[in-house]
Amino acid sequence: MSKKVLVIGEAREGSLRNVTFEAIATASIISDGGEVVGVICGTDNLEEMGQEMIYYGADRVITVANEDLKTYTSDGYGQAIQAVINDESPEGIVMGHTSIGKDLTPKLASRLESGLISDVTEVTEDGGSVVFTRPIYSGKAFEKKEIIEGLVFVTIRPNNIPVGTRDDSRMGEVTQKSVDIRNIRTVIRDVIRKSSDGVDLSEAKVIVAGGRGVKSEEGFEPLEQLSEVLGGTVGASRGACDAGYCDYSLQIGQTGKVVTPDLYIACGISGAIQHLAGMSNSKVIVAINKDPEANIFNVADYGIVGDLFDVVPKLIEEIKQM
Ligand code: FAD
């Protein structure tokens, strides 16, 4: 049955994050030929981003411009999105399982007494119903869910759902909605990004991650060089963060970021279950560890038993010659 589905777009520095396009692809499946309506809040570039959402499959887009939406606060965005939901009465709402999606959707779902299927990694159609797959027990098992009735929020894990082809001949209306936002209890004074090169770990295609085996802050240098030649970014285990070798913003795992790059290179990481919870869905995993019994080899597609300080420079040389 065709449905109207909203997609909450997410932007960073005036450009849409890739997960927005994955959310549009998901909404297209849920809508079953119904209407996919994009929503984008903020202050800058809203018209252009709305147009971009249409090129990727939205039928129309609603922009909410307001100085109070310049940076995300759950009060501000909650009021703006709820106003759009009240106007549109959608049957589904999709957004990324990002820090914003994780904060906003439970709040709105409970306020609207609706369902929430979070952290979806796969969306399939099965005999007329849409099936959502999501990891449970820190990635040790997967469960499948269907929407039986009513409004449901869906958050999708970045880098898992295939994005539709961009088609700049697609037409659709981008309209503005004004929302009176009140009583914001949080004021964001400044945003300081800790990421080394600006690439968002959760959307990176290549991650070179270091563990306690890198032994020091300087030990991350060869990993940074490897990530540079591969066009990726650097991540870390909690062991490396706890030891003070790198910033906690790089931590991957159960209590860090969940990543699904095309290529994950784990250097000097033992493969504790809490680390695997954040990276075991990566498409190709390469492990470099001097202990042949290390648990990381149980999830790796390719394993190199050796000292990372020998192996990583050799990899860099080989890749440079390709
Ligand atoms: P270690 O376990 O010390 O492993 C270091 C590895 O490096 C070893 O396998 C060793 O053989 C190898 N090595 C050493 N020298 C070299 C070398 N020169 N060359 C190659 N290999 C070398 N951890 C996370 O990562 N993320 C999380 O989100 C997280 N959340 C947690 C939540 C809870 C509630 C708890 C209890 C723990 C959590 N942990 C998390 C911690 C986790 O249990 C492990 O302690 C941690 O992942 C270990 O980090 P590590 O693999 O870098 O270090």
mmCIF file of C-alpha atoms and ligand atoms in Angstrom:
data_model
loop_
_atom_site.group_PDB
_atom_site.id
_atom_site.type_symbol
_atom_site.label_atom_id
_atom_site.label_comp_id
_atom_site.label_asym_id
_atom_site.label_seq_id
_atom_site.Cartn_x
_atom_site.Cartn_y
_atom_site.Cartn_z
ATOM 1 C CA MET A 1 0.000 0.000 0.000
ATOM 2 C CA SER A 2 1.441 3.378 -0.968
ATOM 3 C CA LYS A 3 2.511 5.645 1.861
ATOM 4 C CA LYS A 4 3.756 9.144 2.443
ATOM 5 C CA VAL A 5 7.238 9.015 4.001
ATOM 6 C CA LEU A 6 9.299 11.942 5.301
ATOM 7 C CA VAL A 7 13.089 11.988 5.062
ATOM 8 C CA ILE A 8 14.892 14.244 7.539
ATOM 9 C CA GLY A 9 17.976 15.503 5.728
ATOM 10 C CA GLU A 10 21.208 16.072 7.604
ATOM 11 C CA ALA A 11 23.731 18.653 6.552
ATOM 12 C CA ARG A 12 27.230 19.562 7.547
ATOM 13 C CA GLU A 13 28.723 22.891 6.570
ATOM 14 C CA GLY A 14 26.079 23.542 3.947
ATOM 15 C CA SER A 15 26.187 20.146 2.213
ATOM 16 C CA LEU A 16 24.014 17.111 2.700
ATOM 17 C CA ARG A 17 25.566 14.097 4.378
ATOM 18 C CA ASN A 18 25.570 10.924 2.298
ATOM 19 C CA VAL A 19 23.286 9.188 4.802
ATOM 20 C CA THR A 20 20.500 11.541 3.632
ATOM 21 C CA PHE A 21 20.606 9.880 0.207
ATOM 22 C CA GLU A 22 20.546 6.444 1.851
ATOM 23 C CA ALA A 23 17.494 7.604 3.811
ATOM 24 C CA ILE A 24 15.787 8.683 0.574
ATOM 25 C CA ALA A 25 16.467 5.230 -0.945
ATOM 26 C CA THR A 26 14.984 3.621 2.196
ATOM 27 C CA ALA A 27 11.949 5.915 2.124
ATOM 28 C CA SER A 28 11.334 5.014 -1.539
ATOM 29 C CA ILE A 29 11.095 1.337 -0.575
ATOM 30 C CA ILE A 30 8.788 2.038 2.393
ATOM 31 C CA SER A 31 6.572 4.411 0.381
ATOM 32 C CA ASP A 32 5.856 1.670 -2.190
ATOM 33 C CA GLY A 33 5.135 4.158 -4.951
ATOM 34 C CA GLY A 34 3.674 6.758 -2.575
ATOM 35 C CA GLU A 35 5.298 10.091 -1.834
ATOM 36 C CA VAL A 36 8.792 10.756 -0.474
ATOM 37 C CA VAL A 37 8.975 14.206 1.133
ATOM 38 C CA GLY A 38 12.337 15.621 2.171
ATOM 39 C CA VAL A 39 12.716 17.983 5.124
ATOM 40 C CA ILE A 40 15.777 20.118 5.696
ATOM 41 C CA CYS A 41 16.272 22.542 8.568
ATOM 42 C CA GLY A 42 18.961 25.161 9.086
ATOM 43 C CA THR A 43 19.952 28.564 7.784
ATOM 44 C CA ASP A 44 22.229 28.207 4.743
ATOM 45 C CA ASN A 45 21.919 26.574 1.331
ATOM 46 C CA LEU A 46 18.522 25.050 2.079
ATOM 47 C CA GLU A 47 17.097 25.550 -1.425
ATOM 48 C CA GLU A 48 20.168 23.908 -3.039
ATOM 49 C CA MET A 49 20.128 21.009 -0.603
ATOM 50 C CA GLY A 50 16.391 20.564 -1.173
ATOM 51 C CA GLN A 51 17.042 20.378 -4.918
ATOM 52 C CA GLU A 52 19.753 17.796 -4.308
ATOM 53 C CA MET A 53 17.296 15.660 -2.326
ATOM 54 C CA ILE A 54 14.956 15.755 -5.321
ATOM 55 C CA TYR A 55 17.749 14.644 -7.670
ATOM 56 C CA TYR A 56 18.276 11.634 -5.397
ATOM 57 C CA GLY A 57 14.603 10.616 -5.340
ATOM 58 C CA ALA A 58 12.530 12.912 -3.087
ATOM 59 C CA ASP A 59 9.252 13.991 -4.744
ATOM 60 C CA ARG A 60 9.198 17.356 -2.985
ATOM 61 C CA VAL A 61 11.093 19.043 -0.151
ATOM 62 C CA ILE A 62 10.090 21.303 2.729
ATOM 63 C CA THR A 63 12.736 23.657 4.090
ATOM 64 C CA VAL A 64 12.546 25.199 7.556
ATOM 65 C CA ALA A 65 14.827 28.218 7.829
ATOM 66 C CA ASN A 66 15.349 29.726 11.251
ATOM 67 C CA GLU A 67 18.386 31.187 13.042
ATOM 68 C CA ASP A 68 17.584 28.864 15.961
ATOM 69 C CA LEU A 69 18.257 25.898 13.639
ATOM 70 C CA LYS A 70 21.764 27.014 12.639
ATOM 71 C CA THR A 71 23.221 24.227 14.747
ATOM 72 C CA TYR A 72 21.384 21.172 15.974
ATOM 73 C CA THR A 73 19.598 21.228 19.311
ATOM 74 C CA SER A 74 16.986 18.640 20.143
ATOM 75 C CA ASP A 75 14.584 21.384 21.307
ATOM 76 C CA GLY A 76 14.890 23.375 18.064
ATOM 77 C CA TYR A 77 14.876 20.514 15.581
ATOM 78 C CA GLY A 78 12.222 18.673 17.597
ATOM 79 C CA GLN A 79 9.832 21.621 17.260
ATOM 80 C CA ALA A 80 10.596 22.179 13.563
ATOM 81 C CA ILE A 81 10.194 18.515 12.552
ATOM 82 C CA GLN A 82 7.115 18.044 14.695
ATOM 83 C CA ALA A 83 5.467 21.033 12.985
ATOM 84 C CA VAL A 84 6.139 19.449 9.581
ATOM 85 C CA ILE A 85 4.806 16.078 10.785
ATOM 86 C CA ASN A 86 1.622 17.779 12.030
ATOM 87 C CA ASP A 87 1.108 19.381 8.598
ATOM 88 C CA GLU A 88 1.966 16.366 6.512
ATOM 89 C CA SER A 89 0.627 13.399 8.543
ATOM 90 C CA PRO A 90 3.175 10.953 7.101
ATOM 91 C CA GLU A 91 3.093 7.201 7.709
ATOM 92 C CA GLY A 92 6.864 6.873 8.034
ATOM 93 C CA ILE A 93 9.859 9.064 8.898
ATOM 94 C CA VAL A 94 13.415 8.082 7.979
ATOM 95 C CA MET A 95 16.751 9.571 8.980
ATOM 96 C CA GLY A 96 20.344 8.511 9.614
ATOM 97 C CA HIS A 97 21.353 6.613 12.747
ATOM 98 C CA THR A 98 23.773 9.442 13.443
ATOM 99 C CA SER A 99 24.264 11.291 16.705
ATOM 100 C CA ILE A 100 21.430 13.625 15.612
ATOM 101 C CA GLY A 101 19.139 10.770 14.536
ATOM 102 C CA LYS A 102 19.816 8.874 17.780
ATOM 103 C CA ASP A 103 18.930 11.973 19.801
ATOM 104 C CA LEU A 104 15.928 13.244 17.851
ATOM 105 C CA THR A 105 13.923 10.168 16.847
ATOM 106 C CA PRO A 106 13.280 8.581 20.285
ATOM 107 C CA LYS A 107 12.161 11.967 21.586
ATOM 108 C CA LEU A 108 9.715 12.548 18.711
ATOM 109 C CA ALA A 109 8.554 8.918 18.647
ATOM 110 C CA SER A 110 7.665 9.004 22.322
ATOM 111 C CA ARG A 111 6.012 12.423 22.012
ATOM 112 C CA LEU A 112 3.888 11.196 19.079
ATOM 113 C CA GLU A 113 3.348 7.732 20.632
ATOM 114 C CA SER A 114 4.687 6.081 17.506
ATOM 115 C CA GLY A 115 7.079 3.207 16.791
ATOM 116 C CA LEU A 116 10.828 3.374 16.178
ATOM 117 C CA ILE A 117 13.022 0.895 14.335
ATOM 118 C CA SER A 118 16.575 2.052 14.937
ATOM 119 C CA ASP A 119 20.000 1.273 13.480
ATOM 120 C CA VAL A 120 18.695 -0.493 10.371
ATOM 121 C CA THR A 121 21.390 -2.020 8.164
ATOM 122 C CA GLU A 122 19.210 -3.576 5.457
ATOM 123 C CA VAL A 123 15.785 -2.917 3.970
ATOM 124 C CA THR A 124 14.141 -5.541 1.752
ATOM 125 C CA GLU A 125 10.725 -6.225 0.289
ATOM 126 C CA ASP A 126 9.287 -9.610 1.079
ATOM 127 C CA GLY A 127 5.911 -10.578 -0.398
ATOM 128 C CA GLY A 128 4.479 -7.079 -0.208
ATOM 129 C CA SER A 129 5.904 -6.159 3.207
ATOM 130 C CA VAL A 130 9.048 -4.205 3.968
ATOM 131 C CA VAL A 131 11.524 -6.005 6.238
ATOM 132 C CA PHE A 132 14.084 -4.055 8.299
ATOM 133 C CA THR A 133 17.211 -5.846 9.527
ATOM 134 C CA ARG A 134 19.063 -4.472 12.551
ATOM 135 C CA PRO A 135 21.939 -5.786 14.665
ATOM 136 C CA ILE A 136 21.319 -6.714 18.297
ATOM 137 C CA TYR A 137 23.554 -7.845 21.204
ATOM 138 C CA SER A 138 26.449 -5.683 19.955
ATOM 139 C CA GLY A 139 26.295 -7.204 16.478
ATOM 140 C CA LYS A 140 26.276 -10.856 17.603
ATOM 141 C CA ALA A 141 22.817 -11.414 16.085
ATOM 142 C CA PHE A 142 20.362 -9.699 13.753
ATOM 143 C CA GLU A 143 16.635 -9.218 14.077
ATOM 144 C CA LYS A 144 14.084 -8.532 11.363
ATOM 145 C CA LYS A 145 11.166 -6.168 11.880
ATOM 146 C CA GLU A 146 8.084 -5.156 9.906
ATOM 147 C CA ILE A 147 5.716 -2.225 10.313
ATOM 148 C CA ILE A 148 2.269 -3.542 11.217
ATOM 149 C CA GLU A 149 0.439 -0.224 11.583
ATOM 150 C CA GLY A 150 0.740 3.415 12.529
ATOM 151 C CA LEU A 151 3.475 6.004 12.259
ATOM 152 C CA VAL A 152 6.982 4.591 12.544
ATOM 153 C CA PHE A 153 10.369 6.292 12.697
ATOM 154 C CA VAL A 154 13.271 4.441 11.074
ATOM 155 C CA THR A 155 16.951 5.282 11.546
ATOM 156 C CA ILE A 156 19.489 3.750 9.168
ATOM 157 C CA ARG A 157 23.126 3.027 9.914
ATOM 158 C CA PRO A 158 25.342 5.079 7.533
ATOM 159 C CA ASN A 159 27.078 3.285 4.647
ATOM 160 C CA ASN A 160 24.720 0.305 4.445
ATOM 161 C CA ILE A 161 21.815 1.137 2.140
ATOM 162 C CA PRO A 162 22.572 1.544 -1.585
ATOM 163 C CA VAL A 163 21.999 5.129 -2.717
ATOM 164 C CA GLY A 164 19.832 5.772 -5.811
ATOM 165 C CA THR A 165 21.399 7.278 -8.923
ATOM 166 C CA ARG A 166 21.518 11.083 -8.973
ATOM 167 C CA ASP A 167 19.268 12.345 -11.734
ATOM 168 C CA ASP A 168 19.377 16.102 -12.235
ATOM 169 C CA SER A 169 16.433 15.986 -14.630
ATOM 170 C CA ARG A 170 14.077 15.044 -11.765
ATOM 171 C CA MET A 171 11.593 17.773 -10.965
ATOM 172 C CA GLY A 172 10.006 18.560 -7.618
ATOM 173 C CA GLU A 173 8.906 21.501 -5.551
ATOM 174 C CA VAL A 174 11.046 22.951 -2.759
ATOM 175 C CA THR A 175 8.761 24.917 -0.425
ATOM 176 C CA GLN A 176 9.511 26.904 2.691
ATOM 177 C CA LYS A 177 7.759 26.489 5.993
ATOM 178 C CA SER A 178 8.145 28.925 8.826
ATOM 179 C CA VAL A 179 8.090 27.559 12.346
ATOM 180 C CA ASP A 180 7.946 29.660 15.495
ATOM 181 C CA ILE A 181 10.613 28.052 17.685
ATOM 182 C CA ARG A 182 10.451 28.757 21.415
ATOM 183 C CA ASN A 183 12.075 27.866 24.691
ATOM 184 C CA ILE A 184 15.346 26.399 23.436
ATOM 185 C CA ARG A 185 17.152 25.340 26.584
ATOM 186 C CA THR A 186 20.536 24.665 24.959
ATOM 187 C CA VAL A 187 22.683 27.297 23.310
ATOM 188 C CA ILE A 188 25.540 26.104 21.084
ATOM 189 C CA ARG A 189 28.249 28.746 21.313
ATOM 190 C CA ASP A 190 30.891 27.077 19.151
ATOM 191 C CA VAL A 191 31.520 23.774 17.395
ATOM 192 C CA ILE A 192 35.085 22.433 17.536
ATOM 193 C CA ARG A 193 35.713 19.393 15.375
ATOM 194 C CA LYS A 194 38.282 16.913 16.660
ATOM 195 C CA SER A 195 38.518 14.747 13.511
ATOM 196 C CA SER A 196 42.038 14.935 12.095
ATOM 197 C CA ASP A 197 41.090 15.612 8.477
ATOM 198 C CA GLY A 198 37.444 16.500 8.556
ATOM 199 C CA VAL A 199 36.313 13.095 7.202
ATOM 200 C CA ASP A 200 33.450 11.810 9.307
ATOM 201 C CA LEU A 201 34.413 8.373 10.656
ATOM 202 C CA SER A 202 30.861 7.061 10.386
ATOM 203 C CA GLU A 203 30.744 7.848 6.651
ATOM 204 C CA ALA A 204 34.403 7.076 5.761
ATOM 205 C CA LYS A 205 34.965 4.533 2.991
ATOM 206 C CA VAL A 206 38.425 3.564 4.253
ATOM 207 C CA ILE A 207 39.494 3.460 7.903
ATOM 208 C CA VAL A 208 42.944 2.603 9.224
ATOM 209 C CA ALA A 209 42.468 1.933 12.939
ATOM 210 C CA GLY A 210 45.130 1.633 15.592
ATOM 211 C CA GLY A 211 45.044 -0.178 18.909
ATOM 212 C CA ARG A 212 47.252 -0.437 21.958
ATOM 213 C CA GLY A 213 49.763 -2.143 19.645
ATOM 214 C CA VAL A 214 50.744 1.245 18.166
ATOM 215 C CA LYS A 215 52.372 1.889 21.565
ATOM 216 C CA SER A 216 52.409 5.721 21.486
ATOM 217 C CA GLU A 217 50.951 8.853 19.914
ATOM 218 C CA GLU A 218 53.836 8.829 17.432
ATOM 219 C CA GLY A 219 52.975 5.195 16.639
ATOM 220 C CA PHE A 220 49.869 6.502 14.838
ATOM 221 C CA GLU A 221 52.015 8.308 12.226
ATOM 222 C CA PRO A 222 52.464 5.322 9.878
ATOM 223 C CA LEU A 223 48.709 4.677 10.153
ATOM 224 C CA GLU A 224 47.997 8.283 9.192
ATOM 225 C CA GLN A 225 50.307 7.898 6.182
ATOM 226 C CA LEU A 226 48.581 4.671 5.140
ATOM 227 C CA SER A 227 45.140 6.268 5.452
ATOM 228 C CA GLU A 228 46.356 9.212 3.390
ATOM 229 C CA VAL A 229 47.544 7.078 0.470
ATOM 230 C CA LEU A 230 44.243 5.190 0.583
ATOM 231 C CA GLY A 231 42.145 8.376 0.818
ATOM 232 C CA GLY A 232 40.728 7.305 4.173
ATOM 233 C CA THR A 233 40.763 8.387 7.768
ATOM 234 C CA VAL A 234 42.185 7.134 11.065
ATOM 235 C CA GLY A 235 40.212 5.430 13.838
ATOM 236 C CA ALA A 236 41.173 3.714 17.080
ATOM 237 C CA SER A 237 40.288 1.118 19.662
ATOM 238 C CA ARG A 238 39.367 2.191 23.160
ATOM 239 C CA GLY A 239 42.633 0.625 24.299
ATOM 240 C CA ALA A 240 44.531 3.226 22.238
ATOM 241 C CA CYS A 241 42.291 6.079 23.447
ATOM 242 C CA ASP A 242 42.559 5.020 27.110
ATOM 243 C CA ALA A 243 46.333 4.870 26.769
ATOM 244 C CA GLY A 244 46.311 8.508 25.588
ATOM 245 C CA TYR A 245 47.689 7.694 22.127
ATOM 246 C CA CYS A 246 44.794 9.490 20.404
ATOM 247 C CA ASP A 247 41.608 11.421 20.992
ATOM 248 C CA TYR A 248 38.390 9.703 22.106
ATOM 249 C CA SER A 249 36.631 11.146 19.046
ATOM 250 C CA LEU A 250 38.413 8.385 17.078
ATOM 251 C CA GLN A 251 37.104 5.520 19.226
ATOM 252 C CA ILE A 252 35.267 2.786 17.357
ATOM 253 C CA GLY A 253 33.139 0.193 19.104
ATOM 254 C CA GLN A 254 30.277 -0.379 21.458
ATOM 255 C CA THR A 255 30.875 2.861 23.352
ATOM 256 C CA GLY A 256 32.428 4.671 20.398
ATOM 257 C CA LYS A 257 31.405 5.120 16.780
ATOM 258 C CA VAL A 258 29.823 2.402 14.665
ATOM 259 C CA VAL A 259 31.443 2.288 11.238
ATOM 260 C CA THR A 260 30.850 0.350 8.031
ATOM 261 C CA PRO A 261 33.575 1.364 5.585
ATOM 262 C CA ASP A 262 34.418 -0.512 2.391
ATOM 263 C CA LEU A 263 37.861 -1.214 3.877
ATOM 264 C CA TYR A 264 38.829 -1.428 7.583
ATOM 265 C CA ILE A 265 42.486 -2.001 8.424
ATOM 266 C CA ALA A 266 42.954 -2.929 12.097
ATOM 267 C CA CYS A 267 46.544 -2.406 13.255
ATOM 268 C CA GLY A 268 47.592 -3.740 16.655
ATOM 269 C CA ILE A 269 43.992 -4.297 17.771
ATOM 270 C CA SER A 270 43.188 -7.526 19.626
ATOM 271 C CA GLY A 271 39.534 -7.708 18.515
ATOM 272 C CA ALA A 272 37.649 -7.484 21.821
ATOM 273 C CA ILE A 273 33.903 -7.989 21.415
ATOM 274 C CA GLN A 274 33.270 -4.333 22.297
ATOM 275 C CA HIS A 275 35.529 -3.240 19.433
ATOM 276 C CA LEU A 276 33.973 -5.698 16.972
ATOM 277 C CA ALA A 277 30.529 -4.245 17.816
ATOM 278 C CA GLY A 278 31.599 -1.061 16.046
ATOM 279 C CA MET A 279 33.312 -2.402 12.948
ATOM 280 C CA SER A 280 32.443 -6.028 12.177
ATOM 281 C CA ASN A 281 29.972 -4.958 9.454
ATOM 282 C CA SER A 282 32.791 -3.363 7.435
ATOM 283 C CA LYS A 283 32.815 -4.734 3.911
ATOM 284 C CA VAL A 284 36.472 -5.875 3.847
ATOM 285 C CA ILE A 285 38.499 -6.226 7.065
ATOM 286 C CA VAL A 286 42.282 -6.481 7.070
ATOM 287 C CA ALA A 287 43.986 -7.257 10.394
ATOM 288 C CA ILE A 288 47.654 -6.702 11.187
ATOM 289 C CA ASN A 289 48.683 -8.225 14.494
ATOM 290 C CA LYS A 290 51.798 -9.976 15.743
ATOM 291 C CA ASP A 291 49.750 -12.493 17.733
ATOM 292 C CA PRO A 292 48.406 -15.195 15.387
ATOM 293 C CA GLU A 293 45.777 -16.095 18.028
ATOM 294 C CA ALA A 294 44.333 -12.559 18.205
ATOM 295 C CA ASN A 295 40.534 -12.565 18.011
ATOM 296 C CA ILE A 296 40.549 -9.896 15.288
ATOM 297 C CA PHE A 297 41.614 -12.606 12.817
ATOM 298 C CA ASN A 298 38.254 -14.344 13.399
ATOM 299 C CA VAL A 299 36.417 -11.473 11.685
ATOM 300 C CA ALA A 300 39.148 -10.478 9.207
ATOM 301 C CA ASP A 301 38.895 -11.211 5.492
ATOM 302 C CA TYR A 302 42.679 -10.844 5.213
ATOM 303 C CA GLY A 303 45.129 -11.286 8.059
ATOM 304 C CA ILE A 304 48.785 -10.351 8.281
ATOM 305 C CA VAL A 305 50.694 -11.827 11.232
ATOM 306 C CA GLY A 306 53.537 -9.421 11.869
ATOM 307 C CA ASP A 307 54.788 -6.269 13.487
ATOM 308 C CA LEU A 308 52.676 -3.334 12.307
ATOM 309 C CA PHE A 309 55.772 -1.105 12.240
ATOM 310 C CA ASP A 310 57.243 -3.404 9.559
ATOM 311 C CA VAL A 311 54.050 -4.196 7.693
ATOM 312 C CA VAL A 312 52.423 -0.745 7.425
ATOM 313 C CA PRO A 313 55.438 1.030 5.762
ATOM 314 C CA LYS A 314 55.699 -1.854 3.269
ATOM 315 C CA LEU A 315 51.987 -1.527 2.458
ATOM 316 C CA ILE A 316 52.424 2.227 1.930
ATOM 317 C CA GLU A 317 55.327 1.635 -0.481
ATOM 318 C CA GLU A 318 53.391 -1.016 -2.424
ATOM 319 C CA ILE A 319 50.275 1.153 -2.691
ATOM 320 C CA LYS A 320 52.291 4.162 -3.846
ATOM 321 C CA GLN A 321 53.667 2.075 -6.717
ATOM 322 C CA MET A 322 50.214 0.978 -7.889
HETATM 323 P P1 FAD B 1 44.771 -4.830 23.461
HETATM 324 O O1 FAD B 1 43.675 -5.744 23.811
HETATM 325 O O2 FAD B 1 45.821 -4.584 24.461
HETATM 326 O O3 FAD B 1 45.425 -5.407 22.116
HETATM 327 C C1 FAD B 1 46.586 -4.906 21.531
HETATM 328 C C2 FAD B 1 46.916 -5.828 20.377
HETATM 329 O O4 FAD B 1 48.021 -5.308 19.679
HETATM 330 C C3 FAD B 1 47.289 -7.255 20.807
HETATM 331 O O5 FAD B 1 46.478 -8.176 20.106
HETATM 332 C C4 FAD B 1 48.757 -7.404 20.409
HETATM 333 O O6 FAD B 1 49.060 -8.701 19.929
HETATM 334 C C5 FAD B 1 48.843 -6.385 19.287
HETATM 335 N N1 FAD B 1 50.187 -5.825 19.086
HETATM 336 C C6 FAD B 1 51.038 -5.328 20.050
HETATM 337 N N2 FAD B 1 52.145 -4.823 19.457
HETATM 338 C C7 FAD B 1 52.000 -5.011 18.120
HETATM 339 C C8 FAD B 1 52.789 -4.702 16.994
HETATM 340 N N3 FAD B 1 53.963 -4.067 17.120
HETATM 341 N N4 FAD B 1 52.346 -5.061 15.769
HETATM 342 C C9 FAD B 1 51.165 -5.706 15.623
HETATM 343 N N5 FAD B 1 50.366 -6.025 16.654
HETATM 344 C C10 FAD B 1 50.771 -5.658 17.878
HETATM 345 N N6 FAD B 1 36.956 -1.198 23.118
HETATM 346 C C11 FAD B 1 36.864 -0.597 21.900
HETATM 347 O O7 FAD B 1 37.778 -0.701 21.080
HETATM 348 N N7 FAD B 1 35.769 0.154 21.613
HETATM 349 C C12 FAD B 1 34.714 0.301 22.454
HETATM 350 O O8 FAD B 1 33.756 0.999 22.132
HETATM 351 C C13 FAD B 1 34.796 -0.343 23.734
HETATM 352 N N8 FAD B 1 33.773 -0.253 24.603
HETATM 353 C C14 FAD B 1 33.857 -0.941 25.795
HETATM 354 C C15 FAD B 1 32.771 -0.927 26.652
HETATM 355 C C16 FAD B 1 32.824 -1.648 27.840
HETATM 356 C C17 FAD B 1 31.626 -1.640 28.755
HETATM 357 C C18 FAD B 1 33.981 -2.374 28.169
HETATM 358 C C19 FAD B 1 34.039 -3.175 29.425
HETATM 359 C C20 FAD B 1 35.055 -2.391 27.316
HETATM 360 C C21 FAD B 1 35.030 -1.665 26.123
HETATM 361 N N9 FAD B 1 36.101 -1.659 25.252
HETATM 362 C C22 FAD B 1 35.963 -1.068 24.019
HETATM 363 C C23 FAD B 1 37.427 -2.200 25.631
HETATM 364 C C24 FAD B 1 37.718 -3.566 25.077
HETATM 365 O O9 FAD B 1 37.189 -4.561 25.968
HETATM 366 C C25 FAD B 1 39.232 -3.786 24.934
HETATM 367 O O10 FAD B 1 39.849 -3.570 26.186
HETATM 368 C C26 FAD B 1 39.882 -2.870 23.918
HETATM 369 O O11 FAD B 1 39.184 -2.922 22.682
HETATM 370 C C27 FAD B 1 41.328 -3.323 23.690
HETATM 371 O O12 FAD B 1 41.974 -2.450 22.835
HETATM 372 P P2 FAD B 1 43.169 -2.963 21.939
HETATM 373 O O13 FAD B 1 42.730 -4.100 21.088
HETATM 374 O O14 FAD B 1 43.743 -1.782 21.260
HETATM 375 O O15 FAD B 1 44.243 -3.412 23.032
#
